[in-house]
Each structure stands twice: as C-alpha cells, then as structure tokens.
Amino acid sequence: MKILMVQPNYHSGGAEIAGNWTPSWVAYIGGALKKAGYTQIRFVDAMAEDLPDETIEEIIRKNKPDVVMTTNITPSIFKAQDIMKIAKKVNPKIKTIMGGIHSTFMYPQVLTEAPETDYVIRGEGEEVAVNIVNAINAGNDLKERENITGIAYINDEGEVHATPAHPVIEDLDDLTPDWSLYDWDQYIYTPLNCRLAVPNFARGCPFTCTFCSQWQFWRRYRARSPKHFVDEIEILVKKYNVGFFILADEEPTINKQKFVSLCQELIDRKLDVTWGINTRVTDIMRDEDLLPFYRKAGLVHVSLGTEAASQMNLNRFRKETTIEENKYAIKLLQKNGIVAEAQFVMGLEHETPQTIEETYQLCKDWDPDMANWTIYTPWPFSDLFKELGDRVEVRDYSRYNFVSPIIKPDNMEREDVLKGVLKSYGRFYARKTFFSYPWIKDSYVRKYMLGCLKAFAQTTLTKRFYDIDRVKTKNRKIEIDLGFDKSRILTQEEVKNLKEKRPEMVADMSFGLKEAGYQREHDEHDWDEFDESTIKDRSSSTVRNC
C-alpha cells in the first residue's frame, strides 16, 4: 500500500520567519505506520517548498497513492481541505485522511465543506492512523469504521458521525518516529544556519489557559523517559546533522524530575546541539538555582508565556502568574546566559491605543532579548471563544494566524491594532539592533541574537514577516487590507443563533471532557519534587555578561 503524506502550503509570516520547521506529525505518524508494516510512505512538504495546488495534483497523479494523509491547524484548515479535494479529483478511489487540532473539534465543518475527506482522526493520531490504514488495507474500512475509535466520517445516511475517543497513548516511549521521511536540506534554522528538528518530549498540559485548547486535544499530560528521548536526539544529531531542536511541548518543564534527567542525559552524551523551549514563568522561578545546569545542557532559548501586560488579562487567561514574576523570570534567564523571549497577546475587546503603548513600555522595562506581539486568535474550540460570544463574526479561519486582528475592539479599528503592533515591533528591534545585540559579550548569545536579527531583516525585506505585504502606503497614509473572505463573515443573527443557522460551525467540545479521558493530573502529583542526585555537576562556565 502506498501512502502519501502532505503538509498544507500555508504561510502567515509568524514562527516560520526563523526558517522551515519539521512538521512533527510526519515522523510520529509515519513511524507508527512503518512499524505496522507499511513501508511505501512518501512525504511532501508543500509548505516548505511553497507548492501550488497544480503541483500537488501532479505529485499525487504521478505517485498513485492508495492513501493521502494531511494535517491542520486552524489557519491551514482550508488548505488541508483542498488537499483532500485534489486527491479525490485525481482518483476517487484514493482514501483521504485528515488529522490535526482544528478538525478534532471542528469535524462537522470539515466534513461539510470537504466531503472528499473520508476520515478525520480526532486527537492523538499514531494508533488511530494504523487502525484506519489496516482496515483500508483489508478492504473493509466501510464496514469496520464504526468500530474504530477516535475518528469522524460521513456515514451511509449522509450524516456526520464521530466514534468515541480513542484512549491516549499511556507510554510515550512506545513512539517510533521515522525522521528519514524528511528532505533535511529544507529545514534550516536561520539564526544559526543549521538543521532544525521539532521532536516531542511530552504531550498535553496540566493547565487550562482559556485561550488555548492543547490541554483538551492531548487530554492528559504525559512525558517520555529522558533516556528514550535523548536516544532520539542522538539520532537526529549524528545521523541527520541537526544542530538545533525546539521541543514541540506545551509544558516541558512541569515534571521537574524528568526535565532535569533529560538535561543530564544530554550533558553525559556530549551532543553538539543546542535547543529551545516554551515554558511557564513559574517553572523558571522554581528552578532558579538550576538555570546554569540547563544552560550547560544546551538550553539557549526560552520563550515565556508572559502573554499579557496587565494583571487583569493574566487572570482572564488563567496564567496563574503576576507582572512582577514575569519580569523576574526574564532577568533570571538572562543572568544565566539563556535568551529570554517574552510573549504578548494583543487585540482583545478592551484594547486601545493607550493599552498598546502601555504594553510596549512594559516590554521596554522588562527588556527581554526578544519580544513577540501576537494578535489574539479566538480558537473556535477554546473557553475564551465561548466567553467572547457574538464578537467573533469573522470565521475566515485562514486569518486565525496570530498576525490578523479577528476581534474588533470596542474603541479602535482592527487595522489600528495591527498598526500598533507593527510599531511596537519596529521600536523594540531598532533599539536592540543599535544598542544591544552587537555589544553582547557572550559570543554564543551575540551570534544567536544577530542571527535572529538577520531572520527578521530577511523576512521584512521580502514582506513575509507578519504578512506585511498587506500594508501599503498611499498618499502618505498607511492602508491595510486584512484580506478577510467576506463569504466567511457571519451576520449577527447567524452568530447569535449558530446552532440553528450554521450547526456545522459549532465545535464538538466533548473530546476534552473527563468522559473522554481528560484528567487534571497535576492536581494529583507533585511535579516539583526531584532527586538531587540526578545532577552530576551543577557548575557552568556559560554565564552571559552584557
């Protein structure tokens, strides 16, 4: 059986400005299928190669696959749906499978708009993908599909049907990723000009931030054994020449014992690789005395979920941190030679030009190495989306990308939010360019930050950064075309009566409930405890002096 995996060709000028990232689903799903005996697997990264639909169609026609698989996040969902349509256009007998977070909750929309999709995988995909492909290979998937957990499809009566959730993978050490599926020359991390990988150490998050749904998608927090994970890193470094990796985890440091063990394992193996993570402010404060040890293990970049410049928003997001703690965590990282990146969420309904300026001034006071202003994106399956109610009339999901203002604030226009954010970026990085980065004494951090500056400059000149090609100057005035598909803007009546008027646009939120296997595991365990003897040597010679 021939299986073709396709990454949708979606761009927005967000995280991709640092280079092309390996789509993690390919290695983990592909590895599971290969372990099950399916060896004829090919991956096409339409995003990295910027392939138009016509080229994707030709690739499918030439390869003659039995199964075409794709993935999605909310902004790429329409591109993912197009892949399903193209596959069926080439050959209606091709079985089409889609996984990803958006279709997990929004499968009624996906199957209504793209009935060419035979199966939607809901949640964690390795075991479910194997079960579906086994049924397809046996020629009895239409008969057996109602017995396959974790999928959605259109049944014989033409109705959208979802089976019960598949159990989570209890032991993540059972994962068998296949990193040979990638064309590695495509995945270069611009700041360091080296190959980049995005592996999975842990899945899920024990916290329930209102703007996020990862905790519902993965349902339960689990982490791999450090040795097993570093085995994978060693393969990436020695076999595929990866020089930098980013953990594809929501909360890699929450389990202190496992994270410390991971770091010690990396130190013991003396692998020539550095890495970055996203994590919480509280974990950095908890591990203040361990930060030199983390740096010794190669951790050089931490993106902090600071999120908001006001305590009101921090509370609303359920961040469980304070403004003072955010600033302190940034200083701790910088003191220990680790690049500190602060995240700010802009564009909620109470945003004003004054609050945008206040956020910039607070960022200036905190003085992180990097700052990222993301515009609030109301995932249609998040708690905050429900709270915002009829404010979310724009359902052009291709613009749900952190760089487009979806919500219209009460006292300013969407376009003015974008202008304010771009102004903040310009001022922040202008200061860093002339007064900070060139003068950093730590040679590695200086090289890293100048590399990041290069990435910003390159994508700004090509107008890929923040999709700034939509910003034009006419008669000395800045004009912005947000590019919303007007056919995907709902009326107020449709928004208020969504279940009756547009039922296919209502998310199925049952997937994240306890009945579906979700547990608040951090309420039952003390993740802060760890065995001090795990650390062989706390000393580190890498401390930044700038």
Coordinates of C-alpha atoms in Angstrom, one line a residue:
M1 CA 0.0 0.0 0.0
K2 CA 1.3 3.4 -1.0
I3 CA 0.8 6.3 1.5
L4 CA 1.4 9.9 0.6
M5 CA 1.6 12.4 3.5
V6 CA 1.2 16.1 2.5
Q7 CA 1.9 19.2 4.6
P8 CA -0.5 22.0 3.6
N9 CA 1.0 25.0 1.9
Y10 CA 0.0 27.7 4.4
H11 CA 2.0 30.9 5.2
S12 CA 1.4 33.8 7.5
G13 CA 4.8 35.3 8.5
G14 CA 4.7 34.0 12.1
A15 CA 7.1 31.4 13.5
E16 CA 8.3 30.5 10.0
I17 CA 10.4 33.6 9.8
A18 CA 13.1 31.7 11.7
G19 CA 13.2 29.0 9.0
N20 CA 11.3 25.9 7.9
W21 CA 10.2 23.6 10.8
T22 CA 9.9 19.9 10.5
P23 CA 6.2 19.0 10.8
S24 CA 6.3 16.6 13.7
W25 CA 3.2 14.7 12.8
V26 CA 5.1 13.2 9.8
A27 CA 7.8 11.5 11.9
Y28 CA 5.5 10.1 14.5
I29 CA 2.6 9.0 12.4
G30 CA 4.9 7.8 9.6
G31 CA 6.9 5.9 12.2
A32 CA 3.9 4.2 13.6
L33 CA 2.7 3.2 10.1
K34 CA 6.2 1.8 9.2
K35 CA 6.2 -0.2 12.4
A36 CA 2.9 -1.6 11.4
G37 CA 4.4 -2.8 8.2
Y38 CA 3.6 0.0 5.7
T39 CA 6.9 0.8 4.1
Q40 CA 5.8 2.7 1.0
I41 CA 5.5 6.1 2.6
R42 CA 6.4 9.4 1.0
F43 CA 6.2 12.9 2.5
V44 CA 5.7 16.1 0.5
D45 CA 6.1 19.4 2.4
A46 CA 4.1 21.7 0.3
M47 CA 4.6 24.5 2.8
A48 CA 8.4 24.3 2.9
E49 CA 8.6 24.0 -0.9
D50 CA 5.7 26.5 -1.4
L51 CA 4.0 24.2 -3.8
P52 CA 0.8 25.4 -5.7
D53 CA -2.2 23.1 -5.9
E54 CA -1.4 22.2 -9.5
T55 CA 2.0 20.8 -8.4
I56 CA 0.4 18.9 -5.6
E57 CA -2.1 17.4 -8.0
E58 CA 0.7 16.4 -10.3
I59 CA 2.6 14.7 -7.5
I60 CA -0.4 12.7 -6.5
R61 CA -1.1 11.7 -10.1
K62 CA 2.5 10.6 -10.5
N63 CA 2.8 8.7 -7.3
K64 CA -0.5 6.9 -7.5
P65 CA -1.0 6.6 -3.7
D66 CA -3.7 4.4 -2.1
V67 CA -4.0 6.8 0.8
V68 CA -3.4 10.5 1.1
M69 CA -3.0 12.0 4.6
T70 CA -2.7 15.6 5.7
T71 CA -2.8 17.7 8.9
N72 CA -4.2 21.0 10.0
I73 CA -4.1 23.8 12.5
T74 CA -7.0 26.3 12.3
P75 CA -5.4 28.7 9.8
S76 CA -4.3 25.9 7.5
I77 CA -7.7 24.1 7.5
F78 CA -8.8 25.3 4.1
K79 CA -5.5 24.3 2.5
A80 CA -5.8 20.9 4.2
Q81 CA -9.3 20.5 2.8
D82 CA -8.0 21.4 -0.6
I83 CA -5.6 18.5 -0.5
M84 CA -8.4 16.1 0.2
K85 CA -10.3 17.5 -2.8
I86 CA -7.3 17.3 -5.1
A87 CA -6.7 13.7 -4.1
K88 CA -10.3 12.7 -4.9
K89 CA -10.1 14.7 -8.2
V90 CA -7.0 12.7 -9.2
N91 CA -8.6 9.4 -8.3
P92 CA -11.9 9.0 -6.4
K93 CA -10.7 5.6 -5.1
I94 CA -7.9 7.2 -3.1
K95 CA -8.7 7.1 0.7
T96 CA -8.3 10.5 2.3
I97 CA -7.4 11.0 5.9
M98 CA -7.0 14.3 7.9
G99 CA -5.7 14.8 11.4
G100 CA -4.9 17.9 13.5
I101 CA -6.4 20.0 16.2
H102 CA -8.9 22.0 14.2
S103 CA -10.6 19.0 12.7
T104 CA -10.6 17.2 16.0
F105 CA -13.1 19.7 17.3
M106 CA -14.5 21.1 14.1
Y107 CA -15.0 17.9 12.1
P108 CA -18.6 18.9 11.3
Q109 CA -17.3 21.9 9.4
V110 CA -14.5 19.9 7.7
L111 CA -16.8 17.1 6.5
T112 CA -19.5 19.6 5.4
E113 CA -17.1 21.8 3.4
A114 CA -14.8 18.9 2.2
P115 CA -16.9 15.7 2.0
E116 CA -14.0 14.4 -0.1
T117 CA -12.4 13.7 3.4
D118 CA -13.0 10.0 4.1
Y119 CA -11.8 10.1 7.7
V120 CA -10.9 12.7 10.3
I121 CA -8.6 11.5 13.1
R122 CA -9.5 13.1 16.4
G123 CA -6.7 13.7 18.9
E124 CA -3.5 11.7 19.2
G125 CA -3.1 10.0 15.8
E126 CA -0.5 7.2 15.9
E127 CA -2.6 4.3 16.9
V128 CA -5.8 5.6 15.2
A129 CA -3.9 6.1 11.9
V130 CA -2.7 2.5 12.0
N131 CA -6.2 1.2 12.8
I132 CA -7.7 3.1 9.8
V133 CA -5.0 2.1 7.4
N134 CA -5.2 -1.6 8.5
A135 CA -9.0 -1.5 7.7
I136 CA -8.4 0.2 4.3
N137 CA -5.7 -2.4 3.5
A138 CA -8.1 -5.2 4.4
G139 CA -10.7 -3.6 2.2
N140 CA -13.3 -3.5 5.0
D141 CA -13.0 0.1 6.3
L142 CA -16.6 1.0 5.3
K143 CA -17.8 -2.0 7.3
E144 CA -15.5 -1.6 10.3
R145 CA -15.3 2.2 10.6
E146 CA -18.0 2.5 13.3
N147 CA -15.8 0.2 15.5
I148 CA -12.6 2.3 15.0
T149 CA -12.4 4.8 17.9
G150 CA -11.1 8.3 17.5
I151 CA -12.5 9.1 14.0
A152 CA -15.3 11.1 12.3
Y153 CA -16.7 10.5 8.8
I154 CA -19.9 10.8 6.8
N155 CA -22.0 7.6 7.3
D156 CA -24.1 5.8 4.8
E157 CA -27.1 8.1 5.6
G158 CA -25.0 11.1 4.6
E159 CA -24.7 12.3 8.2
V160 CA -21.6 13.4 10.0
H161 CA -20.7 10.7 12.6
A162 CA -18.0 10.6 15.3
T163 CA -16.9 7.5 17.1
P164 CA -15.9 7.6 20.8
A165 CA -12.5 9.0 21.6
H166 CA -9.5 6.6 21.3
P167 CA -7.6 6.1 24.6
V168 CA -4.4 8.2 24.9
I169 CA -1.1 6.5 24.5
E170 CA -0.1 5.8 28.1
D171 CA 3.6 5.1 27.5
L172 CA 5.1 7.6 25.0
D173 CA 8.2 5.5 24.9
D174 CA 6.2 3.3 22.6
L175 CA 6.5 6.0 19.9
T176 CA 8.8 5.1 17.0
P177 CA 9.4 8.2 15.0
D178 CA 10.9 7.9 11.5
W179 CA 13.0 11.0 10.7
S180 CA 14.1 9.6 7.4
L181 CA 10.9 10.8 5.8
Y182 CA 12.2 14.4 5.6
D183 CA 14.3 16.2 3.0
W184 CA 16.6 17.6 5.6
D185 CA 18.2 20.3 3.5
Q186 CA 14.8 22.1 3.6
Y187 CA 14.8 22.5 7.4
I188 CA 17.4 25.2 8.2
Y189 CA 17.2 27.3 11.4
T190 CA 18.1 30.8 10.1
P191 CA 19.6 32.3 13.4
L192 CA 22.2 29.6 13.5
N193 CA 22.2 28.4 9.8
C194 CA 21.9 24.8 10.9
R195 CA 19.4 22.0 10.5
L196 CA 16.3 22.2 12.8
A197 CA 14.1 19.5 14.2
V198 CA 10.9 19.7 16.4
P199 CA 10.7 16.5 18.4
N200 CA 8.1 15.6 21.1
F201 CA 9.3 15.0 24.7
A202 CA 5.9 15.5 26.5
R203 CA 2.3 15.8 25.4
G204 CA -0.5 17.7 27.0
C205 CA -0.6 20.4 29.6
P206 CA -2.0 20.2 33.1
F207 CA -3.0 23.9 33.0
T208 CA -6.2 25.2 31.3
C209 CA -5.4 28.6 29.8
T210 CA -8.7 29.9 28.4
F211 CA -7.2 30.9 25.0
C212 CA -5.6 27.5 24.4
S213 CA -7.0 24.1 23.6
Q214 CA -3.9 21.9 23.6
W215 CA -4.8 20.6 27.0
Q216 CA -8.1 19.3 25.5
F217 CA -6.5 17.9 22.4
W218 CA -3.9 15.8 24.2
R219 CA -6.3 15.3 27.1
R220 CA -3.7 14.1 29.7
Y221 CA -0.2 15.2 30.5
R222 CA 2.4 12.5 29.8
A223 CA 6.2 12.6 29.3
R224 CA 8.7 10.2 27.8
S225 CA 11.6 8.8 29.6
P226 CA 14.6 11.1 29.3
K227 CA 16.9 8.3 28.1
H228 CA 14.5 7.3 25.3
F229 CA 14.0 10.9 24.2
V230 CA 17.7 11.6 24.1
D231 CA 18.2 8.4 22.1
E232 CA 16.1 10.2 19.5
I233 CA 18.1 13.4 19.8
E234 CA 21.3 11.5 19.3
I235 CA 19.9 10.0 16.1
L236 CA 18.9 13.5 14.9
V237 CA 22.3 14.9 15.7
K238 CA 24.5 12.1 14.4
K239 CA 22.5 10.7 11.5
Y240 CA 20.7 13.8 10.3
N241 CA 23.2 16.5 11.4
V242 CA 20.6 18.5 13.3
G243 CA 22.2 21.5 15.1
F244 CA 19.2 22.9 16.9
F245 CA 15.9 21.5 18.2
I246 CA 12.8 23.0 19.6
L247 CA 10.6 20.9 21.9
A248 CA 7.1 20.6 20.5
D249 CA 5.7 20.7 24.0
E250 CA 3.3 23.0 25.8
E251 CA 4.9 22.5 29.2
P252 CA 8.3 20.6 29.0
T253 CA 9.5 21.7 32.5
I254 CA 6.4 20.9 34.5
N255 CA 7.8 17.5 35.5
K256 CA 11.0 18.7 37.2
Q257 CA 12.5 15.2 37.7
K258 CA 12.1 14.2 34.1
F259 CA 13.3 17.6 32.7
V260 CA 16.4 17.6 35.0
S261 CA 17.1 14.0 33.9
L262 CA 16.8 15.0 30.2
C263 CA 19.3 17.7 30.7
Q264 CA 21.8 15.4 32.5
E265 CA 21.4 12.8 29.7
L266 CA 22.3 15.5 27.1
I267 CA 25.3 16.5 29.1
D268 CA 26.5 12.9 29.5
R269 CA 26.3 12.3 25.8
K270 CA 28.2 15.4 24.8
L271 CA 26.0 16.0 21.8
D272 CA 26.8 19.0 19.6
V273 CA 23.4 20.5 19.7
T274 CA 21.6 23.5 21.3
W275 CA 17.8 23.8 21.9
G276 CA 14.9 26.0 22.8
I277 CA 11.6 25.6 24.6
N278 CA 8.3 27.3 25.5
T279 CA 7.5 27.3 29.2
R280 CA 5.9 29.0 32.1
V281 CA 7.3 31.8 34.2
T282 CA 6.6 29.9 37.4
D283 CA 8.8 27.0 36.4
I284 CA 11.7 29.3 35.7
M285 CA 11.4 30.8 39.2
R286 CA 11.1 27.4 40.7
D287 CA 14.3 26.3 39.0
E288 CA 16.3 29.5 39.6
D289 CA 19.3 27.5 41.1
L290 CA 19.2 25.0 38.1
L291 CA 19.4 27.5 35.3
P292 CA 23.2 27.3 34.9
F293 CA 22.7 23.5 34.7
Y294 CA 20.1 23.9 32.0
R295 CA 22.4 26.1 30.0
K296 CA 25.2 23.6 30.3
A297 CA 22.8 21.0 28.8
G298 CA 22.4 23.2 25.7
L299 CA 19.2 25.1 26.5
V300 CA 19.8 28.6 25.0
H301 CA 16.4 30.0 24.2
V302 CA 13.3 30.1 26.4
S303 CA 10.0 31.6 25.2
L304 CA 8.0 32.6 28.2
G305 CA 4.2 32.6 28.3
T306 CA 4.1 36.1 29.8
E307 CA 1.1 36.7 27.5
A308 CA -0.3 40.0 29.0
A309 CA 0.9 43.4 30.2
S310 CA -2.0 43.7 32.7
Q311 CA -2.8 41.6 35.7
M312 CA -6.5 41.6 34.5
N313 CA -5.6 39.8 31.3
L314 CA -3.3 37.4 33.1
N315 CA -6.1 36.4 35.4
R316 CA -8.5 36.2 32.5
F317 CA -6.2 33.9 30.6
R318 CA -5.8 31.7 33.8
K319 CA -2.0 32.2 33.6
E320 CA -1.6 32.0 37.4
T321 CA 1.3 34.5 37.3
T322 CA 1.9 38.1 38.1
I323 CA 3.5 41.0 36.2
E324 CA 6.4 41.1 38.7
E325 CA 7.0 37.4 38.3
N326 CA 7.2 37.8 34.6
K327 CA 10.0 40.4 34.8
Y328 CA 11.9 38.4 37.4
A329 CA 11.9 35.3 35.2
I330 CA 13.3 37.2 32.3
K331 CA 16.1 38.6 34.4
L332 CA 16.9 35.1 35.7
L333 CA 17.3 33.6 32.2
Q334 CA 19.4 36.5 31.0
K335 CA 21.7 36.2 34.1
N336 CA 22.4 32.6 33.2
G337 CA 23.2 33.0 29.5
I338 CA 19.8 32.0 28.2
V339 CA 17.9 34.0 25.6
A340 CA 14.6 35.3 27.1
E341 CA 11.7 35.8 24.8
A342 CA 8.5 37.5 26.1
Q343 CA 5.1 36.9 24.5
F344 CA 2.3 39.4 24.5
V345 CA -1.3 38.8 23.4
M346 CA -2.9 41.9 21.8
G347 CA -6.3 42.7 20.3
L348 CA -8.9 41.7 22.8
E349 CA -12.1 43.7 23.0
H350 CA -10.8 46.3 25.5
E351 CA -7.7 47.1 23.5
T352 CA -7.0 50.8 22.9
P353 CA -4.0 52.8 21.5
Q354 CA -3.1 53.5 25.1
T355 CA -3.0 49.9 26.2
I356 CA -0.9 49.0 23.2
E357 CA 1.6 51.7 24.2
E358 CA 1.5 50.6 27.8
T359 CA 2.4 47.1 26.7
Y360 CA 5.3 48.4 24.7
Q361 CA 6.6 50.5 27.7
L362 CA 6.2 47.5 30.0
C363 CA 8.2 45.3 27.5
K364 CA 10.8 48.1 27.3
D365 CA 11.1 48.0 31.1
W366 CA 11.3 44.2 31.2
D367 CA 14.0 44.3 28.4
P368 CA 13.8 40.7 27.2
D369 CA 16.2 39.7 24.5
M370 CA 13.2 39.1 22.1
A371 CA 9.6 40.1 22.2
N372 CA 6.7 38.7 20.2
W373 CA 3.4 40.5 19.9
T374 CA 0.8 38.1 18.8
I375 CA -2.7 39.2 18.0
Y376 CA -5.3 37.3 19.9
T377 CA -6.7 34.4 17.8
P378 CA -10.0 33.0 19.1
W379 CA -9.7 29.3 18.5
P380 CA -13.3 28.2 17.9
F381 CA -12.9 25.4 20.4
S382 CA -11.4 27.4 23.3
D383 CA -13.1 28.6 26.5
L384 CA -12.3 32.2 25.8
F385 CA -14.1 31.9 22.4
K386 CA -17.3 31.0 24.1
E387 CA -16.9 33.9 26.5
L388 CA -16.5 36.4 23.6
G389 CA -19.8 35.2 22.2
D390 CA -21.2 37.3 19.3
R391 CA -18.0 39.3 18.9
V392 CA -16.5 36.7 16.7
E393 CA -18.3 37.2 13.4
V394 CA -15.2 36.6 11.2
R395 CA -14.9 32.9 10.5
D396 CA -12.3 33.1 7.8
Y397 CA -10.1 30.6 9.6
S398 CA -7.2 31.3 7.2
R399 CA -6.7 34.5 9.1
Y400 CA -6.7 32.9 12.5
N401 CA -2.9 33.1 12.5
F402 CA -1.7 35.3 15.4
V403 CA -1.0 38.2 12.9
S404 CA -4.5 39.2 11.9
P405 CA -6.9 41.0 14.3
I406 CA -10.1 38.9 14.4
I407 CA -11.8 40.7 17.2
K408 CA -12.8 44.3 16.8
P409 CA -12.0 46.2 20.0
D410 CA -14.7 48.5 21.4
N411 CA -12.7 51.7 20.9
M412 CA -10.5 51.2 17.9
E413 CA -10.5 49.6 14.4
R414 CA -8.8 46.2 13.7
E415 CA -6.4 47.9 11.3
D416 CA -5.2 50.2 14.1
V417 CA -4.4 47.2 16.3
L418 CA -2.2 45.9 13.6
K419 CA -0.5 49.3 13.1
G420 CA 0.1 49.5 16.8
V421 CA 1.7 46.0 17.0
L422 CA 3.9 46.7 14.0
K423 CA 5.0 50.0 15.5
S424 CA 5.9 48.1 18.7
Y425 CA 8.0 45.6 16.8
G426 CA 9.8 48.4 14.9
R427 CA 10.7 50.3 18.0
F428 CA 11.8 47.3 20.0
Y429 CA 14.1 45.7 17.4
A430 CA 15.5 49.1 16.4
R431 CA 16.7 49.6 19.9
K432 CA 18.1 46.0 20.0
T433 CA 19.9 46.5 16.7
F434 CA 21.8 49.6 17.6
F435 CA 22.2 49.4 21.4
S436 CA 22.1 45.8 22.4
Y437 CA 22.8 42.8 20.2
P438 CA 26.2 43.9 18.7
W439 CA 27.5 44.5 22.2
I440 CA 26.6 41.3 24.0
K441 CA 29.8 39.8 25.5
D442 CA 28.7 36.2 25.5
S443 CA 29.9 35.2 22.0
Y444 CA 27.3 32.5 21.5
V445 CA 24.3 34.7 22.6
R446 CA 25.7 37.5 20.5
K447 CA 25.9 35.2 17.4
Y448 CA 22.4 33.9 18.2
M449 CA 20.7 37.3 18.5
L450 CA 22.4 38.7 15.4
G451 CA 21.2 35.6 13.6
C452 CA 17.6 36.3 14.8
L453 CA 18.0 39.8 13.6
K454 CA 19.1 38.5 10.2
A455 CA 15.9 36.4 10.1
F456 CA 13.7 39.5 10.9
A457 CA 15.5 41.6 8.3
Q458 CA 15.3 39.0 5.5
T459 CA 11.6 38.3 6.0
T460 CA 10.8 42.1 6.4
L461 CA 12.6 42.9 3.1
T462 CA 10.6 40.1 1.4
K463 CA 7.4 41.3 3.2
R464 CA 6.9 37.8 4.6
F465 CA 7.2 38.9 8.3
Y466 CA 3.8 39.4 9.8
D467 CA 2.3 39.2 6.3
I468 CA 3.3 42.9 5.9
D469 CA 2.7 42.8 2.2
R470 CA -0.9 43.8 3.1
V471 CA 0.3 47.1 4.5
K472 CA 0.5 49.8 1.8
T473 CA 1.3 53.5 1.8
K474 CA -1.0 55.7 -0.3
N475 CA -0.7 59.5 -0.3
R476 CA 1.5 59.2 2.8
K477 CA -1.2 57.3 4.6
I478 CA -0.9 53.7 5.7
E479 CA -3.6 51.5 4.3
I480 CA -4.2 47.9 5.4
D481 CA -6.2 45.2 3.6
L482 CA -6.9 42.4 6.2
G483 CA -8.0 40.2 3.4
F484 CA -11.0 38.5 5.1
D485 CA -13.1 36.3 2.8
K486 CA -16.4 38.2 3.0
S487 CA -18.3 35.0 2.4
R488 CA -17.0 33.7 5.8
I489 CA -18.1 36.7 7.8
L490 CA -21.3 35.8 9.6
T491 CA -24.2 38.1 10.3
Q492 CA -25.1 39.0 13.9
E493 CA -28.2 36.8 13.6
E494 CA -26.1 33.8 12.4
V495 CA -23.6 34.3 15.3
K496 CA -26.3 34.6 17.9
N497 CA -28.2 31.5 16.6
L498 CA -25.2 29.5 15.4
K499 CA -26.6 26.1 16.4
E500 CA -29.7 26.7 14.3
K501 CA -28.3 28.7 11.4
R502 CA -24.9 27.2 11.0
P503 CA -24.7 24.0 13.0
E504 CA -21.6 22.7 11.1
M505 CA -19.6 25.6 12.6
V506 CA -20.2 24.6 16.2
A507 CA -17.2 22.8 17.8
D508 CA -17.7 19.4 19.4
M509 CA -16.2 20.1 22.8
S510 CA -16.9 16.7 24.3
F511 CA -13.5 15.5 23.3
G512 CA -11.8 17.2 26.2
L513 CA -14.1 16.0 28.9
K514 CA -13.3 13.5 31.6
E515 CA -15.6 11.1 30.0
A516 CA -13.3 11.2 27.0
G517 CA -10.2 10.5 29.1
Y518 CA -9.1 14.0 30.2
Q519 CA -7.6 14.3 33.7
R520 CA -6.2 17.2 35.7
E521 CA -3.2 15.1 36.5
H522 CA -1.2 17.9 38.2
D523 CA -3.8 18.0 40.9
E524 CA -2.7 14.5 41.9
H525 CA 1.0 14.7 41.7
D526 CA 3.8 17.0 43.0
W527 CA 5.7 17.7 39.8
D528 CA 8.2 19.9 41.7
E529 CA 9.9 17.1 43.5
F530 CA 13.1 15.6 42.1
D531 CA 16.1 13.6 43.2
E532 CA 19.1 15.9 43.7
S533 CA 21.5 13.1 42.9
T534 CA 20.2 13.1 39.3
I535 CA 22.5 16.1 38.7
K536 CA 26.2 15.1 38.5
D537 CA 27.6 18.6 38.2
R538 CA 25.8 21.9 38.7
S539 CA 28.8 24.1 37.6
S540 CA 28.6 26.0 34.4
S541 CA 31.0 28.3 32.7
T542 CA 28.4 29.9 30.4
V543 CA 27.0 33.0 32.0
R544 CA 26.2 36.0 29.9
N545 CA 27.8 39.3 30.7
C546 CA 26.3 42.1 28.6

